[in-house]
Structures are given as structure tokens and as C-alpha cells.
Tab-separated table of C-alpha atoms in Angstrom:
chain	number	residue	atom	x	y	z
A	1	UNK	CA	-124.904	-4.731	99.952
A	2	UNK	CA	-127.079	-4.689	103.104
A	3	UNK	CA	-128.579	-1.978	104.673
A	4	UNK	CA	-126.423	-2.176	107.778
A	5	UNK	CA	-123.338	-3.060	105.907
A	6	UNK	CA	-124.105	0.350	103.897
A	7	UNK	CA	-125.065	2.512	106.977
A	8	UNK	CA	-121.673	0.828	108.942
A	9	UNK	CA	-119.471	2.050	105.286
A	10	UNK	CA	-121.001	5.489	105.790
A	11	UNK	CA	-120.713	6.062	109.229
A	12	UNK	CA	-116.721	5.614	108.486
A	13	UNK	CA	-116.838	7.506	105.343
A	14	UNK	CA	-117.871	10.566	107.698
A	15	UNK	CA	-115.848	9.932	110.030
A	16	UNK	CA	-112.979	10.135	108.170
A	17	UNK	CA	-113.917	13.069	106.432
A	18	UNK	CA	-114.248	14.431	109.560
A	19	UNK	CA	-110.614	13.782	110.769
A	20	UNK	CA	-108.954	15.149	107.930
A	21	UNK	CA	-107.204	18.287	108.917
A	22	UNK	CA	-109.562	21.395	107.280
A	23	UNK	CA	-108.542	24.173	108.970
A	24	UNK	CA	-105.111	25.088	109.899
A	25	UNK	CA	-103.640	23.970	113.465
A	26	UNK	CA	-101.728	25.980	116.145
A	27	UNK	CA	-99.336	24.401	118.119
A	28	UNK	CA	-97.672	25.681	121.152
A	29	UNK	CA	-94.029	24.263	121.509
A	30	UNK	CA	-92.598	24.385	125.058
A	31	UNK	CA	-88.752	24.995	125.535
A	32	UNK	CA	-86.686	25.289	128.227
A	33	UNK	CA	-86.223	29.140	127.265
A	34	UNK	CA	-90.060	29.770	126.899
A	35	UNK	CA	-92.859	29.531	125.062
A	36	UNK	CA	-93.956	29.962	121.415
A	37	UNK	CA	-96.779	29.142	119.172
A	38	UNK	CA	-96.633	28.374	115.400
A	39	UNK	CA	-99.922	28.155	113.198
A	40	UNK	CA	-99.947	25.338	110.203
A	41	UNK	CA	-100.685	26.403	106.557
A	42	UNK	CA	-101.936	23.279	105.278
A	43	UNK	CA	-103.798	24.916	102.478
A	44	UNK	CA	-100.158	26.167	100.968
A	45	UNK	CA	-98.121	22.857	102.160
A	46	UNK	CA	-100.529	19.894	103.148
A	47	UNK	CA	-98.106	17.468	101.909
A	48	UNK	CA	-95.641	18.682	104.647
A	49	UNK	CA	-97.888	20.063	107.184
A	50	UNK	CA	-98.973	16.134	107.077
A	51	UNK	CA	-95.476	14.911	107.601
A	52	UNK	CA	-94.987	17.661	110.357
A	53	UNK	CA	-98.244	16.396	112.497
A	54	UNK	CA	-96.905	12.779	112.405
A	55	UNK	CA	-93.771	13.795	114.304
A	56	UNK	CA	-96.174	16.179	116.791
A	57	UNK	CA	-98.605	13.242	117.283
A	58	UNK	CA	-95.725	10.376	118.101
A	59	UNK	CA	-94.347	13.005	120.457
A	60	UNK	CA	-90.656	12.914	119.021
A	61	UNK	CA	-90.061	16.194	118.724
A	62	UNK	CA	-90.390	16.447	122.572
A	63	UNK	CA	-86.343	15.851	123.891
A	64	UNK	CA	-84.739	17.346	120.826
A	65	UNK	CA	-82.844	20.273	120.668
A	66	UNK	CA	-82.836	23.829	118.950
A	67	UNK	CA	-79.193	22.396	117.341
A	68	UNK	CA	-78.698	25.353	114.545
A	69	UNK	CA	-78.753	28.859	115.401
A	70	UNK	CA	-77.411	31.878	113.435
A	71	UNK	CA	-78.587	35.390	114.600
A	72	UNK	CA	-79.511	37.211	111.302
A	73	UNK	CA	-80.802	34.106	109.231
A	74	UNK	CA	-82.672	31.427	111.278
A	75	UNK	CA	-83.108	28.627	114.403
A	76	UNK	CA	-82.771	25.224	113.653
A	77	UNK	CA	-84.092	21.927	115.234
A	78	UNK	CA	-86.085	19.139	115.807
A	79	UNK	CA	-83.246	16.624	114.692
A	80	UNK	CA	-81.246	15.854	117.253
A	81	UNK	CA	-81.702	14.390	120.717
A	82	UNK	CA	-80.348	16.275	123.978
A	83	UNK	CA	-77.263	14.012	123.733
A	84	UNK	CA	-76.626	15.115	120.450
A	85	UNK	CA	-78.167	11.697	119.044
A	86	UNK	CA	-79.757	11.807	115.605
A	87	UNK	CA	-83.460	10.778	115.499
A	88	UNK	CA	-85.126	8.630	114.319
A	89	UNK	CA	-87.005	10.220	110.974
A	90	UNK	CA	-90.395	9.012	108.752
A	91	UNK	CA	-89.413	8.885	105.204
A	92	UNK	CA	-88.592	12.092	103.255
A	93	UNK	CA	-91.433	14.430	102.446
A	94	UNK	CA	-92.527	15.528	98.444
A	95	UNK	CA	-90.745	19.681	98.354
A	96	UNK	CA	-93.807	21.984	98.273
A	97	UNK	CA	-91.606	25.321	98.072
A	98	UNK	CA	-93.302	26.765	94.605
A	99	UNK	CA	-96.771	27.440	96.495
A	100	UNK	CA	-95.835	30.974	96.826
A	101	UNK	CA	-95.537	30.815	100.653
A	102	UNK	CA	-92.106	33.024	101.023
A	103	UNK	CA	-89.400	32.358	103.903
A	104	UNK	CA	-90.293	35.667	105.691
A	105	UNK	CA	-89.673	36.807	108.991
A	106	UNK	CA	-91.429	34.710	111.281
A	107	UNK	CA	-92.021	31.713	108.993
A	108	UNK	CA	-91.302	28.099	109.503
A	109	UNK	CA	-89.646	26.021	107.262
A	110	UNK	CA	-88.652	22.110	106.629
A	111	UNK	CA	-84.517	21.939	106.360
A	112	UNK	CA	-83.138	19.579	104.329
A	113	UNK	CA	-80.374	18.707	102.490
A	114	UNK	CA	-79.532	19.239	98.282
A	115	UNK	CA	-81.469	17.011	97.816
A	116	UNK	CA	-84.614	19.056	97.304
A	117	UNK	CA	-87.369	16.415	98.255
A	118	UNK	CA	-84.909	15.014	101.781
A	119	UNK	CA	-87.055	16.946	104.293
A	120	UNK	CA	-87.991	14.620	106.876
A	121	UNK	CA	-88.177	16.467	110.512
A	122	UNK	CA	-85.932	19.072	110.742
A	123	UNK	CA	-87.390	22.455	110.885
A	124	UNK	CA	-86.068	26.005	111.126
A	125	UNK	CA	-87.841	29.590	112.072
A	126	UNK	CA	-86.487	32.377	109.684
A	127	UNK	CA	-85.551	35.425	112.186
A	128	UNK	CA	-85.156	37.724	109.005
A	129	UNK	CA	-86.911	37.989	105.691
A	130	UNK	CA	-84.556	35.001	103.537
A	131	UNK	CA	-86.720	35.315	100.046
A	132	UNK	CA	-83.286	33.555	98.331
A	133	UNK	CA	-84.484	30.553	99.960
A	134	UNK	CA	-88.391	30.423	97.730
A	135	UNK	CA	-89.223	28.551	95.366
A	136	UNK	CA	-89.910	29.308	92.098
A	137	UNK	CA	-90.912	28.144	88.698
A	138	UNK	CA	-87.246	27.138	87.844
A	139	UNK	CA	-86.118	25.600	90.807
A	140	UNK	CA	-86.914	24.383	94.444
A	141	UNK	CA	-86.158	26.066	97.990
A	142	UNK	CA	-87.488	25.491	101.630
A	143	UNK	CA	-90.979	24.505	102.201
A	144	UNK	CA	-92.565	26.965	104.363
A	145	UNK	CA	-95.487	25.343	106.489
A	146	UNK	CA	-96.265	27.417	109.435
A	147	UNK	CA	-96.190	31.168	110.924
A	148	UNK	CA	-95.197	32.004	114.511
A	149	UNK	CA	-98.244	33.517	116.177
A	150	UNK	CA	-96.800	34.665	118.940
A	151	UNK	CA	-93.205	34.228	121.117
A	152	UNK	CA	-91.442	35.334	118.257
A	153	UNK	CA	-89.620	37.070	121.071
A	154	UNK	CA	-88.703	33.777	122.336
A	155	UNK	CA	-87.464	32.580	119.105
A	156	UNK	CA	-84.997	35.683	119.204
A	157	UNK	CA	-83.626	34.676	122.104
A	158	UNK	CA	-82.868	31.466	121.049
A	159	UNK	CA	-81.075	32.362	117.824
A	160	UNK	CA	-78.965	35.046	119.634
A	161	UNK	CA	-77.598	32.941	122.204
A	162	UNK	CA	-73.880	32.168	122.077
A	163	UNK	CA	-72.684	29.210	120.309
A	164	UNK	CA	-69.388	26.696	119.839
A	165	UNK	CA	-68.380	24.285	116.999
A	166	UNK	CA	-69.306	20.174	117.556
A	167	UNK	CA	-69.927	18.064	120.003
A	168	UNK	CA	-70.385	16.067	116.717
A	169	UNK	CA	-67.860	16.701	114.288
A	170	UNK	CA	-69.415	19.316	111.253
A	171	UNK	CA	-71.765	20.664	113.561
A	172	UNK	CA	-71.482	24.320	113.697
A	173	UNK	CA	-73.869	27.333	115.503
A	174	UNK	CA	-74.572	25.070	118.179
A	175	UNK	CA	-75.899	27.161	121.657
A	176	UNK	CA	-73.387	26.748	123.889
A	177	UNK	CA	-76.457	26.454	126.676
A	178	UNK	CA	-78.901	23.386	125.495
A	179	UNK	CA	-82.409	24.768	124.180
A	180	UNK	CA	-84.788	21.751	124.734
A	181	UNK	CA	-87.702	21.425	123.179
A	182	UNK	CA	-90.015	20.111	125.803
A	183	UNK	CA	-93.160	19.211	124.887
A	184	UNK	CA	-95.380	20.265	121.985
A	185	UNK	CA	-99.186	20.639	122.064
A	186	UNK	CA	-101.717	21.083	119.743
A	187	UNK	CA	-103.978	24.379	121.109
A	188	UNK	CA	-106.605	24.852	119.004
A	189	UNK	CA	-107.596	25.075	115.166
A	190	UNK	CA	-108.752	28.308	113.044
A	191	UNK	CA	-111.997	28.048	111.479
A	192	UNK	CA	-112.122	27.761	107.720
């Protein structure tokens, strides 16, 4: 191997060691009904914090809606288009519930389906402390990846707006008034 072959290998070698994601990310997401800001736990969830940051960086979360809400137990959304449309989703993400991370007040979480390892891009924000939904030794629940950091007021809002059954047919807890998510930025990273 030549020298500048070597140096060139290196060079990359840092420089993708630099990239990798080291200390956790906060993203503000911007809604039609205000502001909040979430931080990522990669540490606890890297596997799904991962999967979340491909969806941030392609910018397809931006047009979807808050589609889910039930006052007491949680906001939904990140799946559907303003037209109601399904998007267009990576491939399902490995279920990293049993990290001890607990679906607390304030937490986000990957929805998915019985199908413990079918999170894709759905996400929901627990408005009350739902520990029935950890994981545990013995079985799998919902991946939490992220803490709101602040707009949590925002995020109560949402989930106690009023809702109606459809457009689609099965949907339920849908806001009557569209919450649009409108754009999602990344804000700055905590130091390790």
C-alpha cells in the first residue's frame, strides 16, 4: 500500500468516525399549532434513533399529519400525508424496547403494529406515564427514542383537540382541525 493510498484510507476512516452520531440530537419540529423540541437517546435506542434521522434528513416527515390523538394516553403521527395518504416508509426497524427507557410522560416512542419489530416511521409522544407499554425481559413494547425538551405544552394541545372517526375507513381519534407537521430541524447536539 502506498503512502498516499494509506494517508487518502485514513483521512476517510476519520471522517467517518467523525459523522457517526456521538452525542444525542435535538430536533425542533414545527407544526401548524406551535413549536416543540424532542432530544434523541441514541445511547438507549441507536438502532431506531438511526431509522428516525433517515426520515428527518429526507425531509418526509415535513407534510404529514399528527393523525392519532387520545387525551390521557398519547399523539400520534408522522404516517400519513395531509390528504390522508400513507407514506412512503424505509424498511422496518430491529424493536429496542428492553433498554430500560420507560414510556413516561413526555417520551417519544416508534408505533407499530403486533408485529413487534414493524416500526418504520410512525411515532407517538406519551402525554401520561404508559409503563404497560415497556419492555421487558419476557416480552417486547414501544421503543422509546427521544424526550420532549420543551413545548410539551404544545403537545397537550394537540392531543386534546377534538376529533371524528375516518376520512379513511378504521381510522379513529383523528383532530377534527389538521395538525401539520411543517418542517423539522435539527438544533443542536448535547455534548457527551
Amino acid at each position: 500500500m502506498t503512502l498516499g493510498i494509506f494517508r487518502t484510507s485514513l483521512f476517510a476512516l476519520a471522517f467517518a468516525v467523525l459523522s457517526l452520531p456521538a452525542a444525542a440530537q435535538t430536533l425542533k419540529f414545527i407544526t401548524n399549532q406551535g413549536e416543540f423540541e424532542m432530544e434523541l437517546k441514541p445511547e438507549a435506542a441507536p438502532k431506531t434513533v438511526t431509522n428516525f434521522m433517515r426520515y428527518v434528513e429526507d425531509g418526509s416527515y415535513k407534510g404529514t399529519l399528527f393523525h392519532r390523538t387520545i387525551p390521557g394516553f398519547m399523539a400520534q403521527a408522522g404516517g400519513f400525508s395531509i390528504n390522508y395518504e400513507k407514506v412512503d416508509s424505509y424498511r422496518p426497524v430491529e424493536n429496542e424496547s428492553k433498554t430500560g427507557l420507560s414510556n413516561k410522560r413526555g417520551t417519544v416512542a416508534m408505533a407499530r403494529t403486533n408485529d413487534p419489530h414493524s416500526a418504520s416511521r410512525q411515532f407517538f409522544i406519551n402525554v401520561i406515564d404508559n409503563a404497560y407499554l415497556d419492555g421487558s425481559p419476557n416480552k417486547f413494547g414501544y421503543t422509546v427514542f427521544a424526550e420532549i425538551t420543551s413545548g410539551m405544552d404544545v403537545v397537550d394541545n394537540i392531543v386534546n383537540k377534538p376529533t371524528k372517526t375516518g376520512p379513511i375507513p378504521g381510522m379513529r381519534n383523528v383532530p377534527v382541525e389538521k395538525v401539520i407537521i411543517e418542517d423539522v430541524i435539527v438544533v443542536g447536539e448535547a455534548q457527551p
